[in-house]
């Protein structure tokens, strides 16, 4: 039988199995004359589903005979021996499967067509079960401890349960390959089984020629007179549509990410000139801010760029004739001035120029000083929420106060008239004080913090994802293996083996 016929029958048998017709799939597999190790493996799995252990053993013998390094075939034959209560032979095959892993923690058979991962810790788990069936409880415990060290995923809890059973000298269930997985043929080979017509039959679909029956790759085209090409719009005119041209007089070095670096002689196009002497410009298809007093308006015409025969003139700019002006102050830089005080992660006040005048910078004195941009007139609850989030403290744990001209510091609460608080805004700034409530310091210190020893990626919505070195606040212990905690503003569960408690002196 040719390889093509084998491939067709293999694909047909897998399709029957996926439709739920295991009997037809087994019959098709058995009809294949030239069976490889994967087909023998599939036959053995189908016999295991039908609980025909003798036929399954024979099929796995054929699979191992075709490929003596197929670890999953040794694993399945070991399970067959285990179900036939031939525990010594079962242990030998589990041991052989572990050797074929060759020191790897797992083998992913997906590239070979089998959606299954064989883990070294699962093989050792079943080896320990074979030891237990033989009454060798000490060896079973030693094997499971080795499996525990090779565990690669936090949710392989059956190893922990197996260890508990071994300590109580109780038997437990072995790990088995899922019944619905079979080796599939290479999908690229299967796709090549169908014949393809790469050229097809030519057919006239539409033509501008009356009664055209031409069936080539393009219809006949009528002869037309030469049409002059449309002249290309000069690059200067296209740039003029975007803004007003200006010449850069002095070199400007940006200090923030929204500013643009330019040097004398550059031509920029001004889109908007703000009241604070800063201009929004385009240069080399990039948009940014440049001081307007560093620029000079430029009158550009087509004749100034080209002479009569179309050649470019040398319009080299003259060097600057005076010292560069001072850098104008930006209204949006108020928050940047306060960012250097205390907290280096102060919120950025990057807003539109039309809204800048409606914001003020609120300075909050705590054990360190922070600055937050707020809209004047916000209610007490909103201010408290913003400050507590910035400090990383519960809102119920802090008390705010402000300075009154006549009464000194006054505590802010829900009954405070916020008009009195916001009346203290001066030059766009407001100063507040923050303190921990009595007894909250000890309560916060009593919370348990954990340090992430390894990174953990969430696989379900209820998992908590974190990276190595992150600090996690322990909320509760779900069980011995799983904790619930909070990290980076998110709450979820995570394996207890991935973290360790932070000592009190490090909190």
XYZ file of C-alpha atoms in Angstrom:
507
model
C 0.000 0.000 0.000
C 1.328 3.468 -0.911
C 1.920 6.249 1.559
C -0.976 8.205 0.026
C -3.446 5.382 0.749
C -2.106 5.011 4.290
C -2.524 8.747 4.834
C -6.113 8.696 3.516
C -7.150 5.804 5.771
C -5.391 7.355 8.769
C -7.225 10.658 8.268
C -10.540 8.850 7.732
C -10.111 6.808 10.933
C -9.359 9.914 13.019
C -12.418 11.645 11.543
C -14.611 8.653 12.507
C -13.245 8.740 16.052
C -13.928 12.470 16.390
C -17.516 11.862 15.253
C -17.899 9.357 18.090
C -17.762 6.190 15.984
C -14.926 4.343 17.735
C -15.792 0.973 16.152
C -15.488 2.326 12.591
C -12.254 4.125 13.523
C -10.737 0.915 14.931
C -11.793 -1.052 11.846
C -10.188 1.510 9.520
C -6.958 1.528 11.522
C -6.795 -2.299 11.431
C -7.292 -2.290 7.632
C -4.130 -0.220 7.123
C -1.493 -2.600 5.798
C 1.650 -0.546 6.506
C 1.159 0.621 10.085
C 3.690 2.954 11.684
C 4.283 3.438 15.415
C 1.655 6.200 15.682
C -1.064 4.064 14.072
C -0.219 1.145 16.382
C -0.438 3.595 19.311
C -3.905 4.729 18.186
C -5.066 1.107 17.904
C -3.828 0.408 21.435
C -5.668 3.465 22.796
C -8.926 2.361 21.151
C -8.530 -1.136 22.646
C -7.978 0.467 26.076
C -11.244 2.382 25.653
C -12.966 -0.937 24.874
C -11.140 -2.530 27.879
C -9.595 -5.153 25.587
C -6.299 -5.271 27.493
C -4.679 -8.170 25.615
C -5.227 -6.503 22.226
C -4.035 -3.160 23.669
C -0.804 -4.772 24.941
C -0.164 -6.303 21.517
C -0.774 -2.955 19.765
C 1.603 -1.062 22.082
C 4.192 -3.807 21.483
C 3.903 -2.993 17.781
C 4.237 0.758 18.448
C 7.401 0.284 20.543
C 8.768 -2.132 17.935
C 8.439 0.569 15.270
C 9.842 3.338 17.503
C 11.763 2.237 20.600
C 12.133 5.851 21.802
C 8.400 6.704 21.917
C 8.069 7.382 25.659
C 4.287 7.770 25.576
C 3.945 4.254 24.110
C 5.919 2.829 27.067
C 3.680 4.890 29.370
C 0.483 3.440 27.831
C 1.796 -0.136 27.874
C 2.740 0.336 31.548
C -0.853 1.408 32.271
C -2.075 -1.688 30.418
C 0.145 -3.922 32.588
C -1.080 -2.057 35.690
C -4.706 -2.758 34.810
C -3.793 -6.429 34.260
C -2.235 -6.390 37.782
C 1.221 -7.175 36.411
C 2.829 -4.524 38.591
C 6.482 -5.465 38.129
C 6.197 -5.212 34.326
C 4.219 -2.012 34.767
C 6.983 -0.501 36.914
C 9.618 -1.501 34.335
C 7.730 0.248 31.508
C 7.157 3.385 33.609
C 10.870 3.384 34.345
C 11.649 2.999 30.627
C 9.306 5.912 29.786
C 11.119 8.065 32.376
C 14.489 7.237 30.789
C 13.179 8.212 27.353
C 12.426 11.683 28.725
C 16.236 12.058 28.823
C 16.301 14.492 31.705
C 13.534 16.748 30.353
C 10.659 17.756 32.584
C 8.126 17.061 29.837
C 7.644 16.058 26.196
C 5.060 17.956 24.130
C 3.770 15.630 21.403
C 1.736 18.322 19.626
C 4.312 18.761 16.795
C 3.963 15.001 16.142
C 0.165 15.187 15.948
C -0.795 14.188 19.527
C -2.305 16.927 21.708
C -0.746 15.639 24.936
C 2.175 16.524 27.211
C 3.916 13.715 29.056
C 5.331 15.081 32.346
C 8.237 13.460 34.175
C 6.485 14.058 37.508
C 3.420 12.103 36.280
C 5.583 9.162 35.206
C 7.209 9.137 38.662
C 3.743 9.402 40.234
C 2.707 6.169 38.503
C 6.018 4.500 39.378
C 5.285 5.247 43.038
C 1.839 3.692 42.640
C 3.436 0.515 41.233
C 5.793 0.443 44.258
C 2.767 0.812 46.534
C 0.991 -2.109 44.848
C 4.102 -4.194 45.485
C 4.136 -3.116 49.149
C 7.314 -1.058 48.766
C 6.073 2.001 50.671
C 9.522 3.463 51.357
C 10.468 3.433 47.669
C 7.056 4.863 46.792
C 7.620 7.804 49.162
C 11.127 8.431 47.784
C 9.826 8.373 44.186
C 7.007 10.824 44.963
C 9.425 13.243 46.637
C 11.479 13.198 43.445
C 8.290 13.846 41.469
C 7.499 16.784 43.741
C 10.839 18.401 42.879
C 10.213 17.922 39.131
C 6.709 19.398 39.254
C 6.471 22.055 36.524
C 2.950 23.364 37.018
C 1.385 24.631 40.229
C -1.894 22.780 39.654
C -0.532 19.230 39.523
C -1.982 18.623 42.966
C -2.427 14.874 42.431
C 1.239 14.431 43.417
C 0.529 16.049 46.786
C -2.529 13.842 47.264
C -0.484 10.783 46.315
C 2.130 11.680 48.915
C -0.552 11.985 51.574
C -1.867 8.505 50.656
C 1.649 7.018 50.752
C 2.233 8.413 54.239
C -1.001 6.687 55.325
C -0.077 3.558 53.312
C -3.160 3.894 51.129
C -3.396 3.241 47.401
C -4.301 5.982 44.931
C -5.271 6.214 41.268
C -2.559 6.431 38.566
C -2.425 9.235 35.988
C -3.785 8.177 32.575
C -3.640 9.618 29.069
C -7.021 11.200 28.158
C -9.202 8.810 26.151
C -9.980 11.341 23.421
C -6.457 11.961 22.111
C -4.979 10.152 19.105
C -2.055 10.763 16.796
C -3.292 12.720 13.757
C -1.601 12.752 10.335
C 0.301 15.822 9.215
C -2.306 18.370 8.110
C -0.063 19.677 5.342
C 0.243 16.177 3.846
C -3.529 15.701 4.097
C -4.130 19.028 2.325
C -2.014 17.838 -0.593
C -4.233 14.790 -1.113
C -6.890 16.842 -2.904
C -6.276 17.719 -6.542
C -5.951 21.418 -7.276
C -6.566 23.274 -10.527
C -4.114 26.144 -10.332
C -4.960 27.626 -13.772
C -8.661 26.921 -14.174
C -10.593 27.806 -17.321
C -10.384 31.324 -18.691
C -13.679 33.151 -19.110
C -14.572 36.685 -20.173
C -16.441 38.299 -17.303
C -16.492 41.933 -18.410
C -15.010 43.833 -21.334
C -15.266 47.340 -22.709
C -14.997 45.973 -26.258
C -18.319 45.095 -27.916
C -18.820 41.306 -28.378
C -15.374 40.529 -26.942
C -14.787 36.779 -26.725
C -11.102 36.919 -25.822
C -10.339 34.363 -23.068
C -6.793 35.273 -22.155
C -5.563 36.942 -18.990
C -6.813 40.424 -19.974
C -9.604 41.632 -22.282
C -8.913 43.593 -25.441
C -8.527 47.330 -24.838
C -9.582 50.057 -27.281
C -6.916 52.327 -28.722
C -7.016 55.833 -27.224
C -5.064 58.950 -27.920
C -2.152 59.845 -25.685
C -3.366 61.602 -22.564
C -0.941 63.942 -20.782
C -0.055 62.864 -17.277
C -1.248 64.968 -14.371
C 1.610 67.043 -12.946
C 2.789 66.065 -9.488
C 1.912 68.501 -6.721
C 5.149 70.050 -5.411
C 6.156 68.877 -1.946
C 6.240 72.486 -0.719
C 2.606 73.077 -1.659
C 1.479 69.897 0.097
C 3.300 71.021 3.260
C 1.757 74.484 3.036
C -1.702 72.922 3.326
C -0.804 71.622 6.810
C 0.523 74.821 8.429
C 2.406 78.099 8.121
C 6.126 77.767 7.253
C 8.662 79.157 9.731
C 12.456 79.157 9.849
C 14.238 77.975 13.005
C 16.607 80.702 14.256
C 18.144 78.957 17.285
C 18.866 75.398 18.365
C 16.227 73.969 20.729
C 16.891 70.936 22.952
C 13.651 69.266 24.216
C 13.175 68.553 27.921
C 9.891 66.591 27.732
C 8.578 63.880 25.404
C 6.070 66.205 23.669
C 8.742 68.747 22.620
C 10.601 68.621 19.288
C 14.334 69.016 18.674
C 15.270 71.507 15.910
C 18.424 73.318 14.784
C 18.961 76.647 12.978
C 17.936 76.521 9.344
C 15.187 73.888 9.722
C 11.845 74.685 8.093
C 8.887 73.833 10.326
C 5.157 74.276 9.757
C 3.270 75.894 12.622
C -0.166 74.386 13.246
C -1.083 76.344 16.368
C 0.552 79.144 18.356
C -0.499 79.066 22.011
C -0.849 82.003 24.373
C 2.121 80.706 26.437
C 4.542 81.355 23.517
C 4.743 77.644 22.594
C 3.907 76.548 19.032
C 2.669 73.143 17.832
C 4.719 72.400 14.683
C 5.387 69.652 12.115
C 8.963 68.805 11.126
C 10.003 65.722 9.136
C 6.491 64.243 9.545
C 6.805 64.545 13.337
C 4.608 66.782 15.507
C 5.736 68.491 18.696
C 6.138 71.748 20.659
C 8.799 74.425 19.974
C 9.130 77.912 21.551
C 7.605 80.384 19.110
C 10.288 83.000 19.846
C 12.820 80.531 18.369
C 11.052 80.772 14.987
C 10.653 83.340 12.232
C 7.827 83.422 9.715
C 8.910 82.412 6.198
C 7.213 83.443 2.977
C 7.459 80.505 0.555
C 6.363 80.656 -3.067
C 6.926 78.240 -5.871
C 9.220 80.701 -7.659
C 11.422 80.993 -4.609
C 12.055 77.249 -4.613
C 12.567 76.751 -8.343
C 13.999 78.879 -11.065
C 12.617 78.986 -14.556
C 14.356 75.832 -15.832
C 13.199 73.809 -12.813
C 16.484 73.624 -10.896
C 16.600 74.246 -7.155
C 18.267 77.352 -5.787
C 20.680 77.362 -2.894
C 18.645 78.956 -0.101
C 21.096 78.321 2.732
C 19.961 80.152 5.880
C 22.125 82.821 7.373
C 23.579 82.194 10.830
C 21.741 83.699 13.849
C 22.654 87.310 14.562
C 21.907 87.350 18.323
C 21.865 85.181 21.432
C 18.977 82.669 21.702
C 16.037 83.797 23.849
C 15.182 82.177 27.157
C 12.937 79.143 27.245
C 9.292 80.214 27.833
C 7.425 78.722 30.803
C 4.738 76.162 29.931
C 1.448 76.118 31.809
C 1.427 72.313 31.751
C 4.820 72.270 33.507
C 3.290 73.047 36.935
C 2.968 69.377 37.757
C 6.509 68.722 36.523
C 7.895 71.244 39.027
C 6.277 69.386 41.921
C 7.191 65.950 40.590
C 10.693 66.259 42.062
C 9.251 66.777 45.583
C 8.899 63.469 47.420
C 7.187 60.918 45.240
C 8.964 60.404 41.913
C 5.853 58.851 40.387
C 3.577 61.925 40.589
C 0.688 61.892 38.146
C 1.444 63.746 34.915
C -0.799 66.693 34.052
C -0.708 66.254 30.279
C -3.918 67.934 29.161
C -5.151 70.040 26.263
C -4.245 73.746 26.341
C -7.905 74.693 26.457
C -8.359 72.837 29.790
C -5.059 73.691 31.518
C -6.434 76.768 33.231
C -9.164 74.693 34.957
C -6.692 72.444 36.868
C -4.688 73.005 40.006
C -1.868 71.092 41.680
C -2.776 69.645 45.094
C 0.312 69.106 47.315
C -0.241 66.535 50.065
C 2.226 66.397 52.987
C 2.491 62.860 54.431
C 5.671 61.103 55.588
C 6.710 62.272 52.121
C 5.152 64.847 49.787
C 3.111 64.037 46.701
C 1.435 66.222 44.067
C -1.780 65.416 42.188
C -3.560 67.397 39.443
C -7.243 67.956 40.286
C -10.139 70.014 39.035
C -11.095 72.652 41.662
C -14.436 71.955 43.291
C -14.165 68.145 43.556
C -16.151 66.608 46.471
C -14.501 65.188 49.578
C -14.998 61.514 48.618
C -13.286 61.996 45.240
C -10.305 63.808 46.776
C -9.950 61.119 49.465
C -10.057 58.341 46.853
C -7.388 59.976 44.659
C -5.027 60.562 47.591
C -5.511 57.085 49.102
C -4.857 55.451 45.722
C -1.707 57.518 45.297
C -0.412 56.626 48.768
C -1.450 52.978 48.431
C -3.426 53.112 51.688
C -7.085 52.366 52.445
C -9.276 55.466 52.433
C -10.579 54.570 55.892
C -7.030 54.670 57.329
C -6.149 58.322 56.594
C -7.330 61.763 57.721
C -7.029 64.924 55.584
C -6.742 68.509 56.816
C -6.221 71.954 55.329
C -4.880 75.266 56.615
C -7.424 77.985 57.486
C -6.309 81.614 57.850
C -7.972 82.101 61.232
C -8.265 78.606 62.714
C -5.031 76.895 61.624
C -5.322 73.289 60.410
C -8.873 71.967 60.131
C -9.752 68.285 59.574
C -11.684 67.557 56.369
C -14.589 65.111 56.569
C -17.963 64.545 54.919
C -19.500 67.526 56.775
C -16.819 70.003 55.697
C -17.837 72.758 53.265
C -15.566 72.051 50.307
C -15.951 75.663 49.147
C -13.835 76.672 52.163
C -11.184 74.099 51.250
C -10.971 75.111 47.574
C -10.880 78.784 48.549
C -7.301 78.133 49.646
C -6.131 77.690 46.047
C -3.355 80.207 45.339
C -1.521 80.499 42.004
C -3.052 77.226 40.880
C -1.905 75.290 43.970
C -3.559 73.887 47.098
C -1.761 72.411 50.141
C -3.268 69.588 52.239
C -1.950 67.447 55.110
C -2.498 63.697 55.523
C -2.121 61.563 58.678
C -2.824 57.958 59.644
C -5.743 57.484 62.002
C -4.999 56.302 65.539
C -4.283 52.580 65.711
C -4.129 52.161 61.889
C -0.324 52.083 61.827
C -0.214 48.924 63.966
C -3.063 47.389 61.975
C -1.319 47.995 58.648
C 1.943 46.582 59.985
C 0.143 43.419 61.140
C -0.869 42.562 57.583
C 1.026 39.663 56.037
C 3.044 40.464 52.928
C 4.488 37.810 50.635
C 7.403 37.931 48.197
C 7.024 36.223 44.791
C 9.810 33.666 44.344
C 8.749 32.880 40.759
C 6.579 34.523 38.109
C 3.040 33.123 37.835
C 0.863 33.447 34.709
C -2.893 33.244 35.193
C -4.702 30.501 33.289
C -8.206 31.249 34.606
C -9.966 34.557 35.439
C -9.770 33.917 39.172
C -5.953 33.508 39.168
C -3.633 36.333 40.327
C -0.800 37.044 37.915
C 2.506 38.427 39.232
C 6.223 38.527 38.467
C 9.254 37.390 40.415
C 10.085 39.902 43.146
C 6.566 41.386 43.426
C 5.104 42.015 46.906
C 1.686 40.416 47.495
C -0.750 41.248 50.321
C -2.167 38.022 51.774
C -5.954 38.172 52.101
C -6.797 34.572 53.043
C -5.602 30.972 52.808
C -7.887 28.925 50.547
C -6.140 25.697 51.542
C -2.613 24.436 52.110
C -1.745 24.783 48.416
C -3.575 27.978 47.382
C -3.676 31.498 48.812
C -5.805 34.543 47.978
C -4.012 37.880 47.737
C -3.731 41.312 46.181
C -0.970 42.530 43.866
C -0.762 45.514 41.497
C -4.372 46.449 42.237
C -5.749 42.992 41.349
C -7.138 40.233 43.593
C -6.995 36.493 42.882
C -5.699 33.100 43.974
C -2.191 31.721 43.432
C -0.056 28.685 44.451
C 1.442 28.916 47.918
C 4.684 27.337 46.682
C 5.387 30.392 44.507
C 5.787 32.853 47.418
C 7.385 33.276 50.808
C 6.494 35.568 53.711
C 8.394 38.855 53.991
C 10.055 39.273 57.414
C 8.724 42.084 59.625
C 11.905 44.147 59.258
C 11.516 44.164 55.447
C 7.866 45.301 55.396
